[in-house]
PDB file of C-alpha atoms in Angstrom:
ATOM      1  CA  MET A   1       0.162   0.010   0.047  1.00 37.00           C
ATOM      2  CA  ALA A   2       3.227   2.404   0.395  1.00 40.00           C
ATOM      3  CA  GLU A   3       3.835   2.785  -3.047  1.00 45.00           C
ATOM      4  CA  GLY A   4       0.127   3.586  -4.250  1.00 48.00           C
ATOM      5  CA  PRO A   5       0.716   7.324  -2.988  1.00 51.00           C
ATOM      6  CA  THR A   6       4.259   7.204  -4.041  1.00 81.00           C
ATOM      7  CA  VAL A   7       3.008   6.589  -8.092  1.00 89.00           C
ATOM      8  CA  VAL A   8       0.289   8.670  -7.839  1.00 90.00           C
ATOM      9  CA  GLY A   9       2.577  12.109  -6.345  1.00 88.00           C
ATOM     10  CA  ARG A  10       4.595  11.160  -9.347  1.00 91.00           C
ATOM     11  CA  VAL A  11       2.098  11.096 -11.948  1.00 93.00           C
ATOM     12  CA  ALA A  12       0.627  13.974 -10.741  1.00 89.00           C
ATOM     13  CA  ALA A  13       3.877  15.839 -10.804  1.00 89.00           C
ATOM     14  CA  ILE A  14       4.370  14.509 -14.452  1.00 93.00           C
ATOM     15  CA  LEU A  15       1.406  16.211 -15.544  1.00 92.00           C
ATOM     16  CA  ARG A  16       2.059  19.462 -13.770  1.00 86.00           C
ATOM     17  CA  VAL A  17       5.577  19.877 -15.446  1.00 90.00           C
ATOM     18  CA  LEU A  18       3.563  19.307 -18.847  1.00 91.00           C
ATOM     19  CA  SER A  19       1.224  21.846 -18.135  1.00 85.00           C
ATOM     20  CA  ALA A  20       3.583  24.331 -17.680  1.00 81.00           C
ATOM     21  CA  HIS A  21       5.399  23.022 -21.207  1.00 84.00           C
ATOM     22  CA  PRO A  22       2.761  24.420 -24.415  1.00 83.00           C
ATOM     23  CA  ASN A  23       5.745  23.503 -26.423  1.00 87.00           C
ATOM     24  CA  GLY A  24       6.531  19.636 -24.851  1.00 92.00           C
ATOM     25  CA  ALA A  25       9.481  18.333 -23.033  1.00 93.00           C
ATOM     26  CA  GLY A  26      11.735  15.823 -23.418  1.00 95.00           C
ATOM     27  CA  THR A  27      12.449  12.996 -20.793  1.00 95.00           C
ATOM     28  CA  SER A  28      14.900  14.145 -19.153  1.00 95.00           C
ATOM     29  CA  GLU A  29      13.572  17.491 -18.701  1.00 94.00           C
ATOM     30  CA  VAL A  30      10.306  15.775 -17.222  1.00 94.00           C
ATOM     31  CA  ALA A  31      12.422  13.758 -14.643  1.00 93.00           C
ATOM     32  CA  ALA A  32      14.440  16.792 -13.785  1.00 93.00           C
ATOM     33  CA  THR A  33      11.655  18.836 -13.093  1.00 90.00           C
ATOM     34  CA  ALA A  34       9.868  16.457 -11.513  1.00 89.00           C
ATOM     35  CA  ALA A  35      12.557  15.191  -9.089  1.00 90.00           C
ATOM     36  CA  ILE A  36      11.727  12.125 -10.403  1.00 92.00           C
ATOM     37  CA  PRO A  37      14.540   9.452 -11.858  1.00 93.00           C
ATOM     38  CA  ARG A  38      14.922   9.006 -15.471  1.00 94.00           C
ATOM     39  CA  PRO A  39      13.704   5.411 -15.754  1.00 93.00           C
ATOM     40  CA  SER A  40      10.984   6.024 -13.736  1.00 93.00           C
ATOM     41  CA  ALA A  41       9.703   8.912 -15.353  1.00 93.00           C
ATOM     42  CA  HIS A  42      10.330   7.212 -18.948  1.00 94.00           C
ATOM     43  CA  ARG A  43       8.320   4.501 -17.785  1.00 94.00           C
ATOM     44  CA  LEU A  44       5.343   6.480 -16.361  1.00 95.00           C
ATOM     45  CA  LEU A  45       4.910   8.580 -19.761  1.00 95.00           C
ATOM     46  CA  GLU A  46       4.793   5.207 -21.278  1.00 94.00           C
ATOM     47  CA  ALA A  47       2.028   4.441 -19.282  1.00 95.00           C
ATOM     48  CA  LEU A  48       0.085   7.834 -19.415  1.00 95.00           C
ATOM     49  CA  GLU A  49       0.536   8.053 -22.784  1.00 94.00           C
ATOM     50  CA  ALA A  50      -1.263   4.454 -23.131  1.00 94.00           C
ATOM     51  CA  GLU A  51      -4.102   5.955 -21.480  1.00 94.00           C
ATOM     52  CA  GLY A  52      -4.127   9.351 -23.434  1.00 93.00           C
ATOM     53  CA  LEU A  53      -3.157  11.403 -20.283  1.00 94.00           C
ATOM     54  CA  VAL A  54      -0.183  12.360 -22.436  1.00 94.00           C
ATOM     55  CA  ASP A  55       0.975  12.435 -26.231  1.00 93.00           C
ATOM     56  CA  ARG A  56       4.686  12.104 -27.723  1.00 94.00           C
ATOM     57  CA  ASP A  57       5.452  13.717 -30.931  1.00 92.00           C
ATOM     58  CA  GLN A  58       7.603  10.519 -32.485  1.00 90.00           C
ATOM     59  CA  GLN A  59       9.602  13.052 -34.345  1.00 89.00           C
ATOM     60  CA  SER A  60      11.050  15.195 -31.634  1.00 93.00           C
ATOM     61  CA  GLY A  61      10.228  12.828 -29.024  1.00 93.00           C
ATOM     62  CA  ARG A  62       8.679  15.902 -26.795  1.00 95.00           C
ATOM     63  CA  TRP A  63       5.956  14.833 -24.517  1.00 95.00           C
ATOM     64  CA  TYR A  64       2.475  17.063 -24.070  1.00 94.00           C
ATOM     65  CA  LEU A  65      -0.156  16.408 -22.166  1.00 92.00           C
ATOM     66  CA  GLY A  66      -2.729  14.026 -23.635  1.00 91.00           C
ATOM     67  CA  PRO A  67      -6.555  14.506 -25.185  1.00 90.00           C
ATOM     68  CA  GLU A  68      -7.753  12.885 -22.242  1.00 90.00           C
ATOM     69  CA  THR A  69      -6.952  15.558 -20.115  1.00 88.00           C
ATOM     70  CA  PHE A  70      -8.996  18.094 -22.339  1.00 82.00           C
ATOM     71  CA  VAL A  71     -12.081  15.284 -21.692  1.00 83.00           C
ATOM     72  CA  LEU A  72     -11.151  15.158 -17.601  1.00 82.00           C
ATOM     73  CA  GLY A  73     -10.633  19.431 -18.047  1.00 75.00           C
ATOM     74  CA  ALA A  74     -14.023  19.712 -20.065  1.00 71.00           C
ATOM     75  CA  ALA A  75     -15.740  17.176 -17.095  1.00 71.00           C
ATOM     76  CA  SER A  76     -14.646  19.571 -14.163  1.00 67.00           C
ATOM     77  CA  ALA A  77     -15.323  22.926 -15.703  1.00 64.00           C
ATOM     78  CA  ALA A  78     -18.874  23.032 -14.530  1.00 59.00           C
ATOM     79  CA  ARG A  79     -17.171  22.764 -11.015  1.00 59.00           C
ATOM     80  CA  PHE A  80     -14.406  24.418 -10.983  1.00 60.00           C
ATOM     81  CA  ASP A  81     -15.975  27.569 -13.618  1.00 66.00           C
ATOM     82  CA  VAL A  82     -14.052  30.344 -11.869  1.00 76.00           C
ATOM     83  CA  THR A  83     -11.948  30.980 -15.090  1.00 77.00           C
ATOM     84  CA  SER A  84     -14.822  31.082 -17.625  1.00 79.00           C
ATOM     85  CA  LYS A  85     -16.720  33.656 -15.510  1.00 90.00           C
ATOM     86  CA  ALA A  86     -12.770  35.434 -15.718  1.00 94.00           C
ATOM     87  CA  GLY A  87     -12.768  36.115 -19.215  1.00 93.00           C
ATOM     88  CA  PRO A  88     -14.862  39.225 -19.780  1.00 95.00           C
ATOM     89  CA  HIS A  89     -12.612  40.578 -16.783  1.00 97.00           C
ATOM     90  CA  VAL A  90      -9.523  39.794 -18.329  1.00 96.00           C
ATOM     91  CA  HIS A  91     -10.851  40.914 -22.151  1.00 96.00           C
ATOM     92  CA  ARG A  92     -11.557  44.462 -20.167  1.00 97.00           C
ATOM     93  CA  LEU A  93      -8.520  44.542 -18.664  1.00 98.00           C
ATOM     94  CA  ALA A  94      -6.622  44.381 -21.860  1.00 97.00           C
ATOM     95  CA  ALA A  95      -8.802  46.489 -23.892  1.00 97.00           C
ATOM     96  CA  GLU A  96      -8.453  49.298 -21.610  1.00 97.00           C
ATOM     97  CA  THR A  97      -5.129  49.367 -20.963  1.00 97.00           C
ATOM     98  CA  GLY A  98      -3.260  47.907 -23.709  1.00 96.00           C
ATOM     99  CA  GLU A  99      -1.280  45.354 -21.913  1.00 96.00           C
ATOM    100  CA  SER A 100      -1.598  41.823 -21.309  1.00 96.00           C
ATOM    101  CA  ALA A 101      -4.068  40.590 -18.524  1.00 97.00           C
ATOM    102  CA  PHE A 102      -4.003  37.175 -17.049  1.00 96.00           C
ATOM    103  CA  PHE A 103      -6.212  35.359 -14.393  1.00 96.00           C
ATOM    104  CA  SER A 104      -4.449  32.981 -12.194  1.00 95.00           C
ATOM    105  CA  LEU A 105      -5.668  30.719 -10.016  1.00 92.00           C
ATOM    106  CA  ARG A 106      -4.735  29.433  -6.335  1.00 92.00           C
ATOM    107  CA  ARG A 107      -4.005  25.758  -6.412  1.00 87.00           C
ATOM    108  CA  GLY A 108      -2.697  24.799  -2.739  1.00 88.00           C
ATOM    109  CA  GLN A 109       0.966  26.953  -2.325  1.00 92.00           C
ATOM    110  CA  GLN A 110       0.861  27.825  -6.088  1.00 92.00           C
ATOM    111  CA  THR A 111      -0.596  29.720  -8.594  1.00 94.00           C
ATOM    112  CA  VAL A 112      -1.878  28.835 -12.119  1.00 91.00           C
ATOM    113  CA  VAL A 113      -2.088  31.145 -14.977  1.00 92.00           C
ATOM    114  CA  MET A 114      -5.564  29.814 -16.561  1.00 90.00           C
ATOM    115  CA  GLN A 115      -6.081  32.896 -18.978  1.00 92.00           C
ATOM    116  CA  ARG A 116      -4.174  35.336 -20.630  1.00 94.00           C
ATOM    117  CA  GLU A 117      -5.186  38.218 -23.496  1.00 94.00           C
ATOM    118  CA  ASP A 118      -2.883  41.031 -24.717  1.00 94.00           C
ATOM    119  CA  GLY A 119      -3.646  44.584 -25.388  1.00 93.00           C
ATOM    120  CA  ASP A 120      -2.590  46.337 -28.459  1.00 92.00           C
ATOM    121  CA  PHE A 121       0.924  47.744 -27.041  1.00 89.00           C
ATOM    122  CA  PRO A 122       3.206  46.168 -29.599  1.00 83.00           C
ATOM    123  CA  ILE A 123       6.046  45.554 -26.604  1.00 80.00           C
ATOM    124  CA  ARG A 124       5.498  42.401 -23.717  1.00 79.00           C
ATOM    125  CA  SER A 125       6.605  40.800 -21.115  1.00 77.00           C
ATOM    126  CA  HIS A 126       6.966  37.353 -21.376  1.00 76.00           C
ATOM    127  CA  VAL A 127       7.231  35.879 -17.462  1.00 82.00           C
ATOM    128  CA  LEU A 128       3.229  34.982 -17.584  1.00 84.00           C
ATOM    129  CA  TYR A 129       2.062  31.694 -20.270  1.00 85.00           C
ATOM    130  CA  GLU A 130      -1.218  30.423 -19.751  1.00 84.00           C
ATOM    131  CA  GLY A 131       0.104  26.646 -17.967  1.00 84.00           C
ATOM    132  CA  ALA A 132       2.450  28.745 -15.698  1.00 88.00           C
ATOM    133  CA  ARG A 133       2.850  27.936 -12.158  1.00 89.00           C
ATOM    134  CA  PHE A 134       4.339  29.801  -9.125  1.00 94.00           C
ATOM    135  CA  PRO A 135       4.554  30.052  -5.700  1.00 95.00           C
ATOM    136  CA  LEU A 136       2.717  32.353  -3.801  1.00 97.00           C
ATOM    137  CA  GLY A 137       4.490  35.260  -2.784  1.00 97.00           C
ATOM    138  CA  VAL A 138       6.137  35.235  -6.100  1.00 95.00           C
ATOM    139  CA  VAL A 139       5.041  37.466  -9.128  1.00 96.00           C
ATOM    140  CA  SER A 140       2.364  39.943  -8.433  1.00 97.00           C
ATOM    141  CA  ALA A 141      -0.722  37.153  -8.491  1.00 97.00           C
ATOM    142  CA  GLY A 142       1.294  35.277  -5.877  1.00 97.00           C
ATOM    143  CA  LEU A 143       1.435  37.881  -3.998  1.00 98.00           C
ATOM    144  CA  ALA A 144      -1.489  39.120  -4.117  1.00 98.00           C
ATOM    145  CA  VAL A 145      -3.212  36.054  -2.964  1.00 98.00           C
ATOM    146  CA  LEU A 146      -0.618  35.527  -0.211  1.00 98.00           C
ATOM    147  CA  ALA A 147      -1.481  38.929   1.246  1.00 98.00           C
ATOM    148  CA  TYR A 148      -4.927  38.035   1.624  1.00 97.00           C
ATOM    149  CA  LEU A 149      -4.308  35.107   3.607  1.00 96.00           C
ATOM    150  CA  PRO A 150      -4.295  34.670   7.437  1.00 95.00           C
ATOM    151  CA  ASP A 151      -1.201  35.838   9.138  1.00 96.00           C
ATOM    152  CA  ASP A 152      -0.631  32.554  10.868  1.00 95.00           C
ATOM    153  CA  VAL A 153      -1.353  30.565   7.924  1.00 95.00           C
ATOM    154  CA  ILE A 154       1.590  33.732   5.893  1.00 96.00           C
ATOM    155  CA  THR A 155       4.402  32.951   8.810  1.00 95.00           C
ATOM    156  CA  THR A 156       4.053  29.103   8.621  1.00 95.00           C
ATOM    157  CA  TYR A 157       4.380  28.947   5.151  1.00 96.00           C
ATOM    158  CA  LEU A 158       6.998  31.824   4.478  1.00 96.00           C
ATOM    159  CA  GLN A 159       9.235  29.679   6.949  1.00 93.00           C
ATOM    160  CA  GLU A 160       8.727  26.820   5.038  1.00 93.00           C
ATOM    161  CA  ALA A 161       9.180  27.599   1.558  1.00 92.00           C
ATOM    162  CA  ASP A 162      11.982  29.570   1.739  1.00 91.00           C
ATOM    163  CA  LEU A 163      11.582  31.577  -1.500  1.00 96.00           C
ATOM    164  CA  ALA A 164      14.765  33.437  -1.256  1.00 95.00           C
ATOM    165  CA  ALA A 165      16.859  29.977  -2.033  1.00 94.00           C
ATOM    166  CA  GLN A 166      15.061  29.550  -5.445  1.00 91.00           C
ATOM    167  CA  TRP A 167      14.192  33.425  -6.388  1.00 94.00           C
ATOM    168  CA  GLY A 168      16.687  35.094  -4.890  1.00 94.00           C
ATOM    169  CA  PRO A 169      17.103  37.936  -1.900  1.00 95.00           C
ATOM    170  CA  SER A 170      14.171  39.946  -3.196  1.00 95.00           C
ATOM    171  CA  HIS A 171      11.687  37.037  -1.878  1.00 97.00           C
ATOM    172  CA  SER A 172      13.314  36.515   1.541  1.00 96.00           C
ATOM    173  CA  THR A 173      11.005  36.646   4.660  1.00 96.00           C
ATOM    174  CA  ARG A 174      11.637  40.189   5.444  1.00 96.00           C
ATOM    175  CA  ALA A 175      11.551  41.333   1.726  1.00 97.00           C
ATOM    176  CA  VAL A 176       8.305  39.294   1.171  1.00 97.00           C
ATOM    177  CA  LEU A 177       6.012  40.698   4.436  1.00 97.00           C
ATOM    178  CA  ALA A 178       7.324  44.181   3.215  1.00 97.00           C
ATOM    179  CA  ARG A 179       5.577  43.730  -0.055  1.00 98.00           C
ATOM    180  CA  ILE A 180       2.526  41.729   1.872  1.00 98.00           C
ATOM    181  CA  GLU A 181       2.029  45.145   4.105  1.00 98.00           C
ATOM    182  CA  ASP A 182       2.222  47.409   0.826  1.00 97.00           C
ATOM    183  CA  THR A 183      -0.304  45.401  -0.896  1.00 98.00           C
ATOM    184  CA  ARG A 184      -2.937  45.163   1.877  1.00 97.00           C
ATOM    185  CA  THR A 185      -2.404  49.280   1.886  1.00 97.00           C
ATOM    186  CA  ASN A 186      -2.839  50.127  -1.537  1.00 97.00           C
ATOM    187  CA  GLY A 187      -5.521  46.820  -2.150  1.00 97.00           C
ATOM    188  CA  TRP A 188      -3.308  45.737  -4.994  1.00 98.00           C
ATOM    189  CA  ALA A 189       0.117  43.623  -5.429  1.00 98.00           C
ATOM    190  CA  VAL A 190       3.191  45.095  -7.403  1.00 97.00           C
ATOM    191  CA  ASN A 191       6.045  42.725  -9.078  1.00 97.00           C
ATOM    192  CA  PRO A 192       8.604  45.626  -9.808  1.00 96.00           C
ATOM    193  CA  GLY A 193      10.991  43.458 -12.186  1.00 93.00           C
ATOM    194  CA  LEU A 194      11.797  40.746  -9.671  1.00 94.00           C
ATOM    195  CA  ILE A 195      11.499  37.638 -12.139  1.00 92.00           C
ATOM    196  CA  VAL A 196      13.130  39.581 -15.202  1.00 91.00           C
ATOM    197  CA  GLU A 197      14.552  42.465 -15.161  1.00 91.00           C
ATOM    198  CA  GLY A 198      12.439  45.306 -16.436  1.00 92.00           C
ATOM    199  CA  SER A 199       9.027  43.033 -16.590  1.00 94.00           C
ATOM    200  CA  TRP A 200       6.738  44.631 -14.417  1.00 96.00           C
ATOM    201  CA  GLY A 201       3.532  42.851 -12.699  1.00 96.00           C
ATOM    202  CA  MET A 202       0.647  44.417 -10.542  1.00 98.00           C
ATOM    203  CA  ALA A 203      -2.619  41.850  -9.522  1.00 98.00           C
ATOM    204  CA  ALA A 204      -5.603  42.346  -7.784  1.00 98.00           C
ATOM    205  CA  ALA A 205      -6.778  39.537  -5.431  1.00 98.00           C
ATOM    206  CA  VAL A 206     -10.224  37.375  -6.256  1.00 97.00           C
ATOM    207  CA  PHE A 207     -12.217  36.135  -3.209  1.00 95.00           C
ATOM    208  CA  ASP A 208     -14.672  33.454  -2.849  1.00 90.00           C
ATOM    209  CA  PRO A 209     -17.677  34.104  -0.606  1.00 89.00           C
ATOM    210  CA  HIS A 210     -16.053  32.957   2.549  1.00 89.00           C
ATOM    211  CA  GLN A 211     -13.793  36.046   1.544  1.00 92.00           C
ATOM    212  CA  SER A 212     -10.703  33.584   0.926  1.00 93.00           C
ATOM    213  CA  PRO A 213      -8.297  34.885  -1.946  1.00 96.00           C
ATOM    214  CA  VAL A 214      -9.029  32.273  -4.699  1.00 94.00           C
ATOM    215  CA  GLY A 215      -6.937  34.091  -7.431  1.00 95.00           C
ATOM    216  CA  ALA A 216      -5.836  36.772  -8.784  1.00 97.00           C
ATOM    217  CA  LEU A 217      -6.046  39.377 -11.834  1.00 98.00           C
ATOM    218  CA  THR A 218      -3.048  40.906 -13.458  1.00 98.00           C
ATOM    219  CA  LEU A 219      -1.360  43.046 -15.932  1.00 97.00           C
ATOM    220  CA  THR A 220       1.889  43.200 -16.747  1.00 96.00           C
ATOM    221  CA  GLY A 221       4.186  44.756 -19.342  1.00 95.00           C
ATOM    222  CA  ILE A 222       7.951  46.655 -19.771  1.00 94.00           C
ATOM    223  CA  GLU A 223       8.643  49.006 -16.581  1.00 94.00           C
ATOM    224  CA  GLN A 224       8.071  51.988 -18.705  1.00 95.00           C
ATOM    225  CA  ARG A 225       4.674  51.741 -18.899  1.00 95.00           C
ATOM    226  CA  PHE A 226       4.503  51.103 -15.046  1.00 96.00           C
ATOM    227  CA  THR A 227       5.408  54.910 -14.115  1.00 96.00           C
ATOM    228  CA  ALA A 228       3.969  55.598 -10.224  1.00 94.00           C
ATOM    229  CA  GLN A 229       1.249  57.612 -11.563  1.00 94.00           C
ATOM    230  CA  ARG A 230      -0.254  54.925 -14.328  1.00 97.00           C
ATOM    231  CA  ARG A 231       0.151  53.023 -11.212  1.00 97.00           C
ATOM    232  CA  GLN A 232      -2.516  54.145  -9.568  1.00 97.00           C
ATOM    233  CA  HIS A 233      -4.834  54.326 -12.543  1.00 97.00           C
ATOM    234  CA  LEU A 234      -4.007  50.479 -13.266  1.00 98.00           C
ATOM    235  CA  GLY A 235      -4.692  49.480  -9.807  1.00 98.00           C
ATOM    236  CA  ARG A 236      -7.450  51.004  -9.495  1.00 97.00           C
ATOM    237  CA  LEU A 237      -9.220  48.830 -12.590  1.00 98.00           C
ATOM    238  CA  LEU A 238      -7.702  45.825 -11.043  1.00 98.00           C
ATOM    239  CA  LEU A 239      -9.827  46.489  -8.000  1.00 98.00           C
ATOM    240  CA  ARG A 240     -12.707  47.158 -10.005  1.00 98.00           C
ATOM    241  CA  GLU A 241     -12.522  43.911 -11.816  1.00 98.00           C
ATOM    242  CA  ALA A 242     -11.630  41.761  -9.270  1.00 97.00           C
ATOM    243  CA  ASN A 243     -14.415  42.846  -7.169  1.00 97.00           C
ATOM    244  CA  HIS A 244     -17.181  42.608  -9.996  1.00 97.00           C
ATOM    245  CA  LEU A 245     -15.079  39.243 -10.700  1.00 96.00           C
ATOM    246  CA  SER A 246     -15.550  38.496  -6.807  1.00 95.00           C
ATOM    247  CA  GLN A 247     -19.176  39.131  -7.058  1.00 94.00           C
ATOM    248  CA  ARG A 248     -19.991  37.057  -9.635  1.00 91.00           C
ATOM    249  CA  ILE A 249     -18.486  34.186  -7.806  1.00 86.00           C
ATOM    250  CA  GLY A 250     -20.515  34.660  -4.845  1.00 76.00           C
TER     251      GLY A 250
END
């Protein structure tokens, strides 16, 4: 019985890795990212392929999510329909600002980009893309969600996550707590080029009927488009759409 959860966990890790690689991933890349020995990853990928959960390009050898994942996603959409409700709000943000707009969903201790729509400004930030996953506290969406969790949950999470080890000193506990305070003061979170220099993001949390953050709406673009004066305008737009989406969810 001890092997069951291990296998399930490895399968889930593989599927998450592929969801973050829309252009596919090789066996070694899947194994390394999922922290699974390569022979084990290869066996699991072949078994998942037989079930239609992954698909392999015969020429490149790269792995992709398979058609069965689409069927399963469609079947679960009625229950997890926050993303479908977010579409109009993502569209309005992109149309009104010219920037790239996103909706990210909270999944445990991560945010996952579910929707993207680009505005008409020709220069874009490419930090976020559909399927991208980041820990809470990283990128503006993850910071916006983390800021509105209970203080004891935040403290425990930051002690265990050690964000600075992967994301650098700008994600030390002290730095993240300072940005949480700013987020709570302003209502929106700001990522001032912390992941990719010159690529800025802003986000506002979206809440369920119990006032728990379930995700965030985000705007991203180049630093020159996120001046202090314009951030006030963008922040108000994000709060407007996040509030309306929260009301629709409720």
